[in-house]
Tab-separated table of C-alpha atoms in Angstrom:
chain	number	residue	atom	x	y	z
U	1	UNK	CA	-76.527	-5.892	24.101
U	2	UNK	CA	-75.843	-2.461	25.825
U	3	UNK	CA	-77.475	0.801	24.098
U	4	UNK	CA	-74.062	1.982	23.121
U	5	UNK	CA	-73.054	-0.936	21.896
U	6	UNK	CA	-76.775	-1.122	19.228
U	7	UNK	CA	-76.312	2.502	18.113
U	8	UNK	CA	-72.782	1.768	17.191
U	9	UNK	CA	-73.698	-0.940	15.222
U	10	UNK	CA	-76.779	0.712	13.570
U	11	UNK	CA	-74.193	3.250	12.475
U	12	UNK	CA	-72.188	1.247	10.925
U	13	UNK	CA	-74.662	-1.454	9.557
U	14	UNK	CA	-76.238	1.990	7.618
U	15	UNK	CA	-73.311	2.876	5.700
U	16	UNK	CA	-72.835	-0.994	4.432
U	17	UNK	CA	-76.510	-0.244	3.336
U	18	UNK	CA	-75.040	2.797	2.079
U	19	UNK	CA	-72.261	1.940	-0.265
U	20	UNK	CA	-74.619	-0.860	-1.652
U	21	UNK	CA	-77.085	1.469	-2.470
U	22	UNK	CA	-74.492	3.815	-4.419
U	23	UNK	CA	-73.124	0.597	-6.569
U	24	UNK	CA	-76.791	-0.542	-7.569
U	25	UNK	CA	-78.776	2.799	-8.012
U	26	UNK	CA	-77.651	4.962	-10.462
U	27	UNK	CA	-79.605	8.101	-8.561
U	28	UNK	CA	-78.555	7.554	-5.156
U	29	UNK	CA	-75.217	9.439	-5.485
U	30	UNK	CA	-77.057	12.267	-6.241
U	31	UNK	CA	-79.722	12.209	-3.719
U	32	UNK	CA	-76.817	11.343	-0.799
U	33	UNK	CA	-74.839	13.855	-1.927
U	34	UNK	CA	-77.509	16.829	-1.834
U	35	UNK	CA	-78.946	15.363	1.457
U	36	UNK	CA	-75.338	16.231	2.846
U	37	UNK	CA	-75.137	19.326	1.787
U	38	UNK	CA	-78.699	20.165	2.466
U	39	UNK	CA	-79.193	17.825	5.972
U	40	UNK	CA	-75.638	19.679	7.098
U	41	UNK	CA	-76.843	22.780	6.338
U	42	UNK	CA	-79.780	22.753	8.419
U	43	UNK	CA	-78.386	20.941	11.450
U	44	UNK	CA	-75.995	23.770	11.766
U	45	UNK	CA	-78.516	25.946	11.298
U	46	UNK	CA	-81.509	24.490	13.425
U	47	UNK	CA	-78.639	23.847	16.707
U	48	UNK	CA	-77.422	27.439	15.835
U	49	UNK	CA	-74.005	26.053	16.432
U	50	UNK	CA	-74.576	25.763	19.895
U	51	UNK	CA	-72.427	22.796	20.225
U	52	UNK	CA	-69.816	22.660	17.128
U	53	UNK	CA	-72.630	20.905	14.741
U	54	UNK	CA	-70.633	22.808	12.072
U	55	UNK	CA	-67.737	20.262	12.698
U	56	UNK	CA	-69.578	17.235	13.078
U	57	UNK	CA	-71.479	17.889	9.627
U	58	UNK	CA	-68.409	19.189	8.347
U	59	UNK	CA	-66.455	15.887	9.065
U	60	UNK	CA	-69.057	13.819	7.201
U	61	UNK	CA	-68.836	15.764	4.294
U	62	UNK	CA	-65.166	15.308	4.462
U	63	UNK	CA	-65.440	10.834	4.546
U	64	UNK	CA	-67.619	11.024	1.737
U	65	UNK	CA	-66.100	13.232	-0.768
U	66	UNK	CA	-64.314	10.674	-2.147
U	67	UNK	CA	-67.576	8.019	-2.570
U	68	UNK	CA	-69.056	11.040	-4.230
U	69	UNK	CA	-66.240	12.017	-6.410
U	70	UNK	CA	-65.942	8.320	-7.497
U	71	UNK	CA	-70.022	7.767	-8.350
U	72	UNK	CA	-70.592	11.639	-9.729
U	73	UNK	CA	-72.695	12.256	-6.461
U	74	UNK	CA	-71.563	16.038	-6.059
U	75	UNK	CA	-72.730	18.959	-8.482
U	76	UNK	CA	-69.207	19.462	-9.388
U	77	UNK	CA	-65.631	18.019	-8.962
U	78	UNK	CA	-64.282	20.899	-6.377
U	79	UNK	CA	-67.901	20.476	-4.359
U	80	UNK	CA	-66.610	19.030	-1.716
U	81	UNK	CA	-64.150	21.806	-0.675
U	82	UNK	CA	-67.119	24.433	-1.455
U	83	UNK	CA	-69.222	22.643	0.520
U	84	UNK	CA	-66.587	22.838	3.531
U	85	UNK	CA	-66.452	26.330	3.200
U	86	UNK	CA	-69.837	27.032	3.042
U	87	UNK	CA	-70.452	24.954	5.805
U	88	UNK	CA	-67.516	26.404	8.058
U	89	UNK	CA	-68.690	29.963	6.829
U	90	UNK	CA	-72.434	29.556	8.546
U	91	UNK	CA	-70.661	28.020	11.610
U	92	UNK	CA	-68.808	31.364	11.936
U	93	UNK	CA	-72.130	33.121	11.918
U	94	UNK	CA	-73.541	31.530	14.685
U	95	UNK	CA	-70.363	31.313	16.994
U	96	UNK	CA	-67.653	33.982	15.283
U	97	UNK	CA	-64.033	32.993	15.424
U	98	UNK	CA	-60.851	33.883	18.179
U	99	UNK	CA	-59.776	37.131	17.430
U	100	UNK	CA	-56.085	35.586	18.304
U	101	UNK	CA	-56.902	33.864	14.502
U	102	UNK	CA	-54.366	36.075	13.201
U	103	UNK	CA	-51.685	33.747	11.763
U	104	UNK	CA	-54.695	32.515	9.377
U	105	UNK	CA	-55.980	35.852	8.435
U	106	UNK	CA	-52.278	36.690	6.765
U	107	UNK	CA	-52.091	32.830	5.749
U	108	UNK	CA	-54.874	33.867	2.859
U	109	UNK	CA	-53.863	37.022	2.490
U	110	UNK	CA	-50.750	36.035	1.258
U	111	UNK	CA	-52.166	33.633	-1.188
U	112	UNK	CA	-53.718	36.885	-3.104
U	113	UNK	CA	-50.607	38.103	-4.958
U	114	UNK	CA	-50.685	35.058	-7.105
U	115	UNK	CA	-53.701	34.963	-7.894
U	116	UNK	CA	-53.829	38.403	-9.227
U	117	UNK	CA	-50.646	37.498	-11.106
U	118	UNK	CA	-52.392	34.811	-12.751
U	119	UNK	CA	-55.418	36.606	-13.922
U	120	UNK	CA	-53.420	38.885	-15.977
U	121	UNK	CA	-50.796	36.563	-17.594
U	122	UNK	CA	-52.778	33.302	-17.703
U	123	UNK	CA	-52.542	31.405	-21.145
U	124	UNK	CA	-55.888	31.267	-22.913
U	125	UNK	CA	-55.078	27.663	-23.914
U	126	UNK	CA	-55.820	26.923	-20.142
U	127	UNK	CA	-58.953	28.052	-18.061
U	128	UNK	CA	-58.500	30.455	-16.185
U	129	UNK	CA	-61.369	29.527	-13.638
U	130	UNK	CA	-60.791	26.422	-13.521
U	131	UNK	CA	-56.875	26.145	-12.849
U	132	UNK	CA	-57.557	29.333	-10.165
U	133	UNK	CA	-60.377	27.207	-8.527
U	134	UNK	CA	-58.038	23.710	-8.857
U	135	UNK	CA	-55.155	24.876	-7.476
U	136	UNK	CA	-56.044	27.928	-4.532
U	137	UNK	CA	-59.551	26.149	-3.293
U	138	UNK	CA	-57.351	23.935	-1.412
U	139	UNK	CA	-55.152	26.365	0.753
U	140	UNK	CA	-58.697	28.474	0.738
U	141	UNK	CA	-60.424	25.596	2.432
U	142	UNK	CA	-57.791	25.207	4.970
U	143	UNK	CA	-57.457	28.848	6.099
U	144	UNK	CA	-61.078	29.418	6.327
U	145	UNK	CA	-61.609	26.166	8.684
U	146	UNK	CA	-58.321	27.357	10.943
U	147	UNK	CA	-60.390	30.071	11.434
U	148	UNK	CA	-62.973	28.476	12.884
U	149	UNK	CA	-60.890	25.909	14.816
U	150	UNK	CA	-58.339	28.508	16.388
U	151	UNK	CA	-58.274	27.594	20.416
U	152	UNK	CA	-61.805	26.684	20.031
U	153	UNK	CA	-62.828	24.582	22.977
U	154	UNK	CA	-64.025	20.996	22.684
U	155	UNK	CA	-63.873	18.011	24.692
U	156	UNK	CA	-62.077	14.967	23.577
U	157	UNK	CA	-65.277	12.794	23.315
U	158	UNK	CA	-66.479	15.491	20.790
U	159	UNK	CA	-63.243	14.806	19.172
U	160	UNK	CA	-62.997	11.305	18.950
U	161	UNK	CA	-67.278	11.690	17.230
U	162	UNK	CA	-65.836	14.000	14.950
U	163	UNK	CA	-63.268	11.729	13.632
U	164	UNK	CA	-66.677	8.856	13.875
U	165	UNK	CA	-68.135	10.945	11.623
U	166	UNK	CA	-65.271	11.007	8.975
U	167	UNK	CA	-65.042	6.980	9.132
U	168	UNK	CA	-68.376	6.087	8.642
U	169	UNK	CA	-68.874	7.040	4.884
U	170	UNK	CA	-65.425	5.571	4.338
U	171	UNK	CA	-66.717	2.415	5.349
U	172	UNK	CA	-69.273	2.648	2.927
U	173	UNK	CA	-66.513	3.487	0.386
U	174	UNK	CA	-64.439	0.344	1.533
U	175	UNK	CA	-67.993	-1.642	0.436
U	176	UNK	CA	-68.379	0.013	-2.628
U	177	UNK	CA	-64.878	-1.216	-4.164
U	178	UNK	CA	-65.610	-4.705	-2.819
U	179	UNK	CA	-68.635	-4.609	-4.536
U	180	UNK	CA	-66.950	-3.042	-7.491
U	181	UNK	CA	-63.938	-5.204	-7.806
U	182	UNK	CA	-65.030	-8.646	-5.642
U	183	UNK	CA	-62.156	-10.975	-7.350
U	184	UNK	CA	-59.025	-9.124	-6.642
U	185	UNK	CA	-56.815	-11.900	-8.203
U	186	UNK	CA	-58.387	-11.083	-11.903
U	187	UNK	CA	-57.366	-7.403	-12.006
U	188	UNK	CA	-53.909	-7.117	-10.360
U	189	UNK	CA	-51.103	-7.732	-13.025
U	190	UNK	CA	-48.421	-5.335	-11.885
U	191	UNK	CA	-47.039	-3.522	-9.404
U	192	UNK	CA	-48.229	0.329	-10.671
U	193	UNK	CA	-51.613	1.780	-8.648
U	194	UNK	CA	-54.534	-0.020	-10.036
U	195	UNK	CA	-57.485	2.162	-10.607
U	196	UNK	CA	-60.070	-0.800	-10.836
U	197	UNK	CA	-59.262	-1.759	-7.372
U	198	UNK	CA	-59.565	1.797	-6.462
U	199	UNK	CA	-63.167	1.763	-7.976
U	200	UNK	CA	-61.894	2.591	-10.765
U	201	UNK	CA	-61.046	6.221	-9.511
U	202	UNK	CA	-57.736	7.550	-8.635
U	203	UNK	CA	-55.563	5.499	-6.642
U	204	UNK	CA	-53.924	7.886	-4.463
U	205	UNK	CA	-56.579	9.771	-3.663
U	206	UNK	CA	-58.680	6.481	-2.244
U	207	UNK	CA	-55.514	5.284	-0.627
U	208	UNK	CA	-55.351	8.672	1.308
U	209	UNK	CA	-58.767	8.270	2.738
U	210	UNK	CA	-58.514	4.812	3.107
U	211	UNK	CA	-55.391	5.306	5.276
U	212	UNK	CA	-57.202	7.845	7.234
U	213	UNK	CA	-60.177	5.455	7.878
U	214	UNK	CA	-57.455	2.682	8.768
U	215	UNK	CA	-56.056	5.360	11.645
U	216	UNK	CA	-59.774	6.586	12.701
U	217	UNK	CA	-60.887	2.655	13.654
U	218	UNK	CA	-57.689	1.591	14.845
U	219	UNK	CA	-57.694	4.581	17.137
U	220	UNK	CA	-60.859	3.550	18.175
U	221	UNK	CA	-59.638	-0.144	18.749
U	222	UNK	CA	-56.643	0.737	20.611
U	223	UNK	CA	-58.273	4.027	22.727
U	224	UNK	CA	-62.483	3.698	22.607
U	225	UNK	CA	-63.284	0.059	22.325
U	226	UNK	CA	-65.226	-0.025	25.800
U	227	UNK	CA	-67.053	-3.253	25.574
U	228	UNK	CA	-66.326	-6.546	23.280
U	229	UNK	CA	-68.557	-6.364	20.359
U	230	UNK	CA	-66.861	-3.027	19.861
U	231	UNK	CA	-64.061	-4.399	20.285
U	232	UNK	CA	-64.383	-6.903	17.399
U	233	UNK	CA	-66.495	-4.020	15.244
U	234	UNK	CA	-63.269	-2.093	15.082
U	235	UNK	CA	-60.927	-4.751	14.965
U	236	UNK	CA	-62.935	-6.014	11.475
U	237	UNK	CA	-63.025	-2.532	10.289
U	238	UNK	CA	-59.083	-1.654	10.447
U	239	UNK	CA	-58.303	-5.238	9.333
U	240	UNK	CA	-61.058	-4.755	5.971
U	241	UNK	CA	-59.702	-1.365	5.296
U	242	UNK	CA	-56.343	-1.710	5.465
U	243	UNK	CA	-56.171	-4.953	3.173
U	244	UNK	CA	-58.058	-2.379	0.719
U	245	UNK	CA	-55.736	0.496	1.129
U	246	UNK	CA	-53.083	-2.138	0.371
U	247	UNK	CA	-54.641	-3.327	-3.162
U	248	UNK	CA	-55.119	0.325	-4.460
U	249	UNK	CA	-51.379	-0.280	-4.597
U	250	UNK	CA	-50.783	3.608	-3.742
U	251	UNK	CA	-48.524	3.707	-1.076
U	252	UNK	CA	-49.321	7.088	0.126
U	253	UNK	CA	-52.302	7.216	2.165
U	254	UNK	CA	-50.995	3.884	3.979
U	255	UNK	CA	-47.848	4.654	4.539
U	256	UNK	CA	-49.553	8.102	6.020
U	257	UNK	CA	-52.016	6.279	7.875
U	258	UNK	CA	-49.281	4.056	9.762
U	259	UNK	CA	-47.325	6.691	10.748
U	260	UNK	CA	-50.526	8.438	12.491
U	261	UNK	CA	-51.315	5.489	14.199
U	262	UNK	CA	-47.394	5.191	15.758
U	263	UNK	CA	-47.316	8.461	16.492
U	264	UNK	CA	-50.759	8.353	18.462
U	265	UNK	CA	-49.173	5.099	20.556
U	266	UNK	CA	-46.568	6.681	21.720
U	267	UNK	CA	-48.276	9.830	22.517
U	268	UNK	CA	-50.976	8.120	24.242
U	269	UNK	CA	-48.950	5.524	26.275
U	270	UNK	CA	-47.300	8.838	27.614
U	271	UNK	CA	-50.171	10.668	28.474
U	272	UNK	CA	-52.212	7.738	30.214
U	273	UNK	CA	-52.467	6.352	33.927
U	274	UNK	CA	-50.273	3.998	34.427
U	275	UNK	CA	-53.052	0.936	35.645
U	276	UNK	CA	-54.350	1.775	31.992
U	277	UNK	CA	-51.061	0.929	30.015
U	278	UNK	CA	-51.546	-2.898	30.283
U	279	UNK	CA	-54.527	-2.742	28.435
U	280	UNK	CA	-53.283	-0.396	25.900
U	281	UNK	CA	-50.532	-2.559	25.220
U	282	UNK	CA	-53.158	-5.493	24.930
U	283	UNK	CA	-54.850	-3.173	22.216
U	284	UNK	CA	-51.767	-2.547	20.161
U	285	UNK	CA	-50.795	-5.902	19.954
U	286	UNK	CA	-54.283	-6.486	18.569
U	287	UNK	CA	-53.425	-3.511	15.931
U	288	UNK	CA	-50.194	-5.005	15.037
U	289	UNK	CA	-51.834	-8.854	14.656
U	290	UNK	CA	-55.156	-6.542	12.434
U	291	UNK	CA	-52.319	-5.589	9.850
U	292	UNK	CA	-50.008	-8.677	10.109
U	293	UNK	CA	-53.618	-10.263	8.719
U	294	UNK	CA	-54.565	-7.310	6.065
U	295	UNK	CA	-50.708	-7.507	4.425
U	296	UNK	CA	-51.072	-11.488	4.623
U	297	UNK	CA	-54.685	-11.369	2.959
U	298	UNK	CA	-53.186	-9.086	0.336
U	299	UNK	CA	-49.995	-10.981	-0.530
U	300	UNK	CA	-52.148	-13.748	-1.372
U	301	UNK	CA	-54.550	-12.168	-3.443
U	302	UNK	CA	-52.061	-10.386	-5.127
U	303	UNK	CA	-49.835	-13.662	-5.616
U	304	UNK	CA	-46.682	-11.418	-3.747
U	305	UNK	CA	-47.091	-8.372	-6.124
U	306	UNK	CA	-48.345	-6.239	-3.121
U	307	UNK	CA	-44.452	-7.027	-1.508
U	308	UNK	CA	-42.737	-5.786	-4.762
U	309	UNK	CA	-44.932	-2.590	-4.597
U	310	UNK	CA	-43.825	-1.797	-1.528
U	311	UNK	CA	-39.925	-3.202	-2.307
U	312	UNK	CA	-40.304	-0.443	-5.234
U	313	UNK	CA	-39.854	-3.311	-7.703
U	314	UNK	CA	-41.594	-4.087	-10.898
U	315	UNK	CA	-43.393	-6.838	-11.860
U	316	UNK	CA	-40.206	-8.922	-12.369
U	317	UNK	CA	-38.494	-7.890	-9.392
U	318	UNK	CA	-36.579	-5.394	-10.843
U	319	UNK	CA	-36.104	-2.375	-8.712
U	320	UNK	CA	-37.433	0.640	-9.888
U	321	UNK	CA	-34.842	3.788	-10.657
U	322	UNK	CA	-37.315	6.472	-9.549
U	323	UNK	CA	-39.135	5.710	-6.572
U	324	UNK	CA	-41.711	8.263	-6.652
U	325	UNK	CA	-43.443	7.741	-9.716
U	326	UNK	CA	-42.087	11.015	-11.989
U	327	UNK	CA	-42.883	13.408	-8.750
U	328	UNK	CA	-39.360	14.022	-7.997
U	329	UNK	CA	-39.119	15.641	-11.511
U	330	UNK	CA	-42.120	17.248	-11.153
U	331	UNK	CA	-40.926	18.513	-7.699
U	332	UNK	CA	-37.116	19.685	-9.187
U	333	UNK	CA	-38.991	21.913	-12.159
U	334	UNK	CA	-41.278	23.778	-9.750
U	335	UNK	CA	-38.273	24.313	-7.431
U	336	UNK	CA	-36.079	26.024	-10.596
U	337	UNK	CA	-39.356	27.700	-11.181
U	338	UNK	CA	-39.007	29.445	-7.883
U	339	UNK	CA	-35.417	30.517	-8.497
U	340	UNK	CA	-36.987	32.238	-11.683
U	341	UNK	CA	-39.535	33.997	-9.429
U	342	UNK	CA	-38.640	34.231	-5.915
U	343	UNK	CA	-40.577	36.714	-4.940
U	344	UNK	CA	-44.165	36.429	-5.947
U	345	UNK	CA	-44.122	32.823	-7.754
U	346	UNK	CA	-44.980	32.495	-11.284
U	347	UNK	CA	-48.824	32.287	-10.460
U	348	UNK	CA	-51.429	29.932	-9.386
U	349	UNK	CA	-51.833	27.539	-12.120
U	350	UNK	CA	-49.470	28.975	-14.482
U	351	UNK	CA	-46.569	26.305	-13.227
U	352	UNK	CA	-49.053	23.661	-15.115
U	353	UNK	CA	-49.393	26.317	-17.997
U	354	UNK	CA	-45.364	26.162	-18.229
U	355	UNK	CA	-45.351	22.250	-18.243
U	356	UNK	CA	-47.781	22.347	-20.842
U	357	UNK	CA	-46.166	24.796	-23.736
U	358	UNK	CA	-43.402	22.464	-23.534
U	359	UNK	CA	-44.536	19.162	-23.353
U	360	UNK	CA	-48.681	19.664	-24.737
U	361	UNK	CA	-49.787	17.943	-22.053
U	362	UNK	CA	-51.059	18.988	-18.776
U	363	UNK	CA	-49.345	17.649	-16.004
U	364	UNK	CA	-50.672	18.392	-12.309
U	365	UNK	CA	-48.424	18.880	-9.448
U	366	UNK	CA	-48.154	16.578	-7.007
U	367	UNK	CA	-46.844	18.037	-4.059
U	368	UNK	CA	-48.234	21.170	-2.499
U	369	UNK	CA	-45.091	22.202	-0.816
U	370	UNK	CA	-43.027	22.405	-4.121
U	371	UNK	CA	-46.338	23.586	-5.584
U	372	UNK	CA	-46.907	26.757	-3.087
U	373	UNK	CA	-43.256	27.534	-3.797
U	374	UNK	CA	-43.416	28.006	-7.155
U	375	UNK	CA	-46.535	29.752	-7.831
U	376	UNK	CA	-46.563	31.821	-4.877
U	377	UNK	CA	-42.555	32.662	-4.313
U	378	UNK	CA	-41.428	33.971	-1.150
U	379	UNK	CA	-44.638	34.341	0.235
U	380	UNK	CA	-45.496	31.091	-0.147
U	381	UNK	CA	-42.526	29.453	1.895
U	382	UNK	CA	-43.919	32.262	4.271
U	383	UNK	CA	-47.129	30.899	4.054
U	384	UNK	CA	-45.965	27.142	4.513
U	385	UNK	CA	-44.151	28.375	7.609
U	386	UNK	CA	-47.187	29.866	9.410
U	387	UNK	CA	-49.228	26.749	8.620
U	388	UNK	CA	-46.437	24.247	10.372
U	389	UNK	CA	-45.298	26.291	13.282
U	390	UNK	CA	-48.959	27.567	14.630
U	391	UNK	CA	-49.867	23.871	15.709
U	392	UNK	CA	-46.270	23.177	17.186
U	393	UNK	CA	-47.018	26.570	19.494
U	394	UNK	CA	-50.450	25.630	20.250
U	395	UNK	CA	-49.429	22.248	21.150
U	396	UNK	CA	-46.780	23.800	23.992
U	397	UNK	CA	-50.446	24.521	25.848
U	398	UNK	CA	-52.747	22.307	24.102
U	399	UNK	CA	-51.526	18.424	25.546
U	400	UNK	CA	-54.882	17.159	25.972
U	401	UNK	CA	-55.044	17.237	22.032
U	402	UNK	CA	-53.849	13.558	21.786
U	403	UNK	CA	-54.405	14.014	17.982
U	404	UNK	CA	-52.651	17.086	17.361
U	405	UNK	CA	-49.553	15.675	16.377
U	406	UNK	CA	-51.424	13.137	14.194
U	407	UNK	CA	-53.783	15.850	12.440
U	408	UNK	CA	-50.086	17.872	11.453
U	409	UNK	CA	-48.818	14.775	10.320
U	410	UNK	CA	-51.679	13.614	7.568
U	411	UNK	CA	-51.624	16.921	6.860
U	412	UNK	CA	-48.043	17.771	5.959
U	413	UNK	CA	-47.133	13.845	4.207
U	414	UNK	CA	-50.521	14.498	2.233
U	415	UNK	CA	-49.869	16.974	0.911
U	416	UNK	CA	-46.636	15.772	-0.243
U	417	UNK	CA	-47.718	12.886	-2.039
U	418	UNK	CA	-51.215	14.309	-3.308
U	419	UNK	CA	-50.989	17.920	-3.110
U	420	UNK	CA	-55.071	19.387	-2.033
U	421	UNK	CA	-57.190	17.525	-4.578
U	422	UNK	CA	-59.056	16.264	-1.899
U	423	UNK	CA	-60.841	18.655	1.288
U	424	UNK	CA	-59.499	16.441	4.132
U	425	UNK	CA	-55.875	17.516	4.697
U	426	UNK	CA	-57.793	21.214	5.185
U	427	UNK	CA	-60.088	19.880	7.441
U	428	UNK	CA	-57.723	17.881	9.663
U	429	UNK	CA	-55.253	20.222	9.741
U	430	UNK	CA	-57.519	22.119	11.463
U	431	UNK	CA	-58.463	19.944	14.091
U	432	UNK	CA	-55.027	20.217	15.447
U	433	UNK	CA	-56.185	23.965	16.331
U	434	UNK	CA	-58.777	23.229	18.264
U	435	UNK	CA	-58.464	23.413	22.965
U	436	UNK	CA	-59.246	20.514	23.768
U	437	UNK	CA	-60.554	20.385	27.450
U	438	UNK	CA	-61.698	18.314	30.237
U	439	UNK	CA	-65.581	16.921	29.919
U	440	UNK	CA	-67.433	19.011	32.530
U	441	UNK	CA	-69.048	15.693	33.742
């Protein structure tokens, strides 16, 4: 067995060990979620930067906030995103940031306004910390890692062991819920999201990183599977994790992580020598026969409701008047919202303040489009604009960034179907920022 081919399956062998170790041991959550923060903080630290350690330790941090969230391994719920920040923040010590990183700079400047809006008129019924630090740690996150990112220069092998290093603790996640739910059959009864095959956390928010961990291997099948027993590593890896993106039944995240992984063939088989395109078409076909075998394993173990779920049918086969769950509401009231206060929103937080004199209950947003619009107004389609078009420019200069397009992508259907609860459409976004260059080898 070649060298590369042992270390990539210590890696992964580690993380099974991993997600075992966080179902049976009540304390290792805890100690693998401090030795993140801690072990990231002094490899950026200890390398001084020298080499982007900030995003490699960064990217880890960003596959395991969801094992963590689900097994209480982080000191708080928002850790994750703090811990992104903090990490990005020492990174920016060592190596500083472009001073072309404009676009960013006004991106969280213009999320101030609302926040000062809120801290005056904020209903004491609500926190006012909390719904701040819920809703604006998000859009935070993401401006302070484009700042680091901006036309910074990386090769794309440094890429693709970035992205490495945000599947591995998802494939400890992906053993966790196996361990957690090993009779699928038992617990699936309908077509809604099921939070016990989800590990009995939220649905969506699994499904998201699950269909980010389906794209990560399968881009490794299709583009970085150099010798056989990689080969078949990565082949068992999409095929595991996409039959248990399916069973969250959450169509989000894999309906996100499929269009990633079309966009990346096409952009790939355009960018490649043409001897190399034989092969690559070899590799997709693989792909496609991976998830032909994930949906097939999942019809069965659902006995067909996996079908209806994604026929936006019921258990009964009835089909289902609103297709997105109550989010197209949710997405209409925020949009009159706006039209009350076009200019500088209603306030961070206060749209779920609004929801909840009416109703009494507290009802999050969904969608951080809708969301930006109406708590920050005017600025915040202003805000939305600088955070869509900056990539699109960069990318008129910035080919060798086979991801780019991909990043933008999770990024903008993320946050459409799960808002910023989670760190990673910050973080990715951000990778589409970054110069990729030749390998001076």
């Amino acid at each position: 067995m070649l060298k590369s081919d042992k270390n990539y399956f210590y890696l992964i062998l580690l993380h099974v060990f991993i997600g075992v170790l966080l179902y049976n041991n009540v304390y290792t959550p805890k100690i693998y979620g401090y030795l993140i923060i801690l072990g990231g903080i002094f490899y950026i630290i200890n390398s001084k930067n020298q080499n982007n350690e900030v995003l490699y330790a960064t990217a880890y941090m960003i596959g395991s906030e969801i094992i963590l969230r689900m097994t209480n391994g982080n000191p708080v719920y928002e850790f994750s995103k703090f811990g992104v920040m903090i990490f990005i923040l020492v990174g920016i010590y060592f190596q500083g940031i472009s001073k072309n990183a404009i676009p960013y700079w006004l991106f969280l400047i213009l999320l101030i306004p609302s926040v000062i809006l809120t801290s005056s008129e904020l209903n004491y019924a609500i926190s006012l910390r909390k719904e701040i630090s819920f809703n604006i740690t998000g859009p935070v996150c993401l401006g302070v890692c484009a700042l680091y990112t901006y036309n910074r220069r990386i090769t794309l092998k440094q890429l693709n062991n970035i992205l490495l290093c945000v599947g591995l603790p998802i494939v400890s996640c992906v053993l966790y819920l196996t361990i957690f739910t090993p009779n699928i059959k038992d617990i699936i009864t309908g077509t809604e999201s099921n939070a016990l095959a989800s590990g009995g956390f939220g649905p969506n928010q699994v499904s998201t990183m699950l269909g980010l961990g389906m794209f990560i291997f399968a881009s490794r099948l299709m583009l970085l599977s150099e010798t056989l027993f990689q080969f078949s590593i990565n082949l068992l890896l999409t095929m595991f994790i996409s039959y248990r993106g399916f069973i969250t039944f959450s169509r989000g995240g894999m309906i996100t992580g499929f269009v990633m992984i079309l966009i990346l063939v096409i952009v790939s088989f355009l960018v490649i020598e043409k001897k190399r395109k034989l092969r690559m078409l070899g590799m997709i076909a693989f792909i496609f026969i991976a998830f032909i075998c994930a949906w097939a394993y999942s019809t069965e173990q659902t006995n067909g409701l996996i079908q209806k779920r994604y026929s936006n049918q019921d258990a009964a086969g009835r089909v289902k008047e609103d297709q997105f769950t109550g989010r197209g509401e949710l997405a209409s009231e925020e949009f009159e919202t706006f039209l009350e206060h076009p200019i500088f929103g209603i306030g961070v937080g206060r749209n779920m303040e609004k929801r909840y004199e009416r109703t009494g209950e507290i009802v999050v947003s969904h969608n951080e489009i809708t969301r930006m619009i109406a708590e920050h107004g005017s600025l915040g389609i202003l805000g939305l604009l600088i955070l869509f078009l900056t990539p699109l420019i960069l990318y008129i200069d910035n080919k060798s960034n086979i991801y780019l397009i991909c990043f933008l992508t999770f990024w903008l259907l993320t946050i459409n179907h799960a808002a910023m609860r989670l760190a990673a459409p910050a973080f990715l976004y951000s990778l589409s920022l970054l110069k990729v260059v030749k390998n001076k080898e």
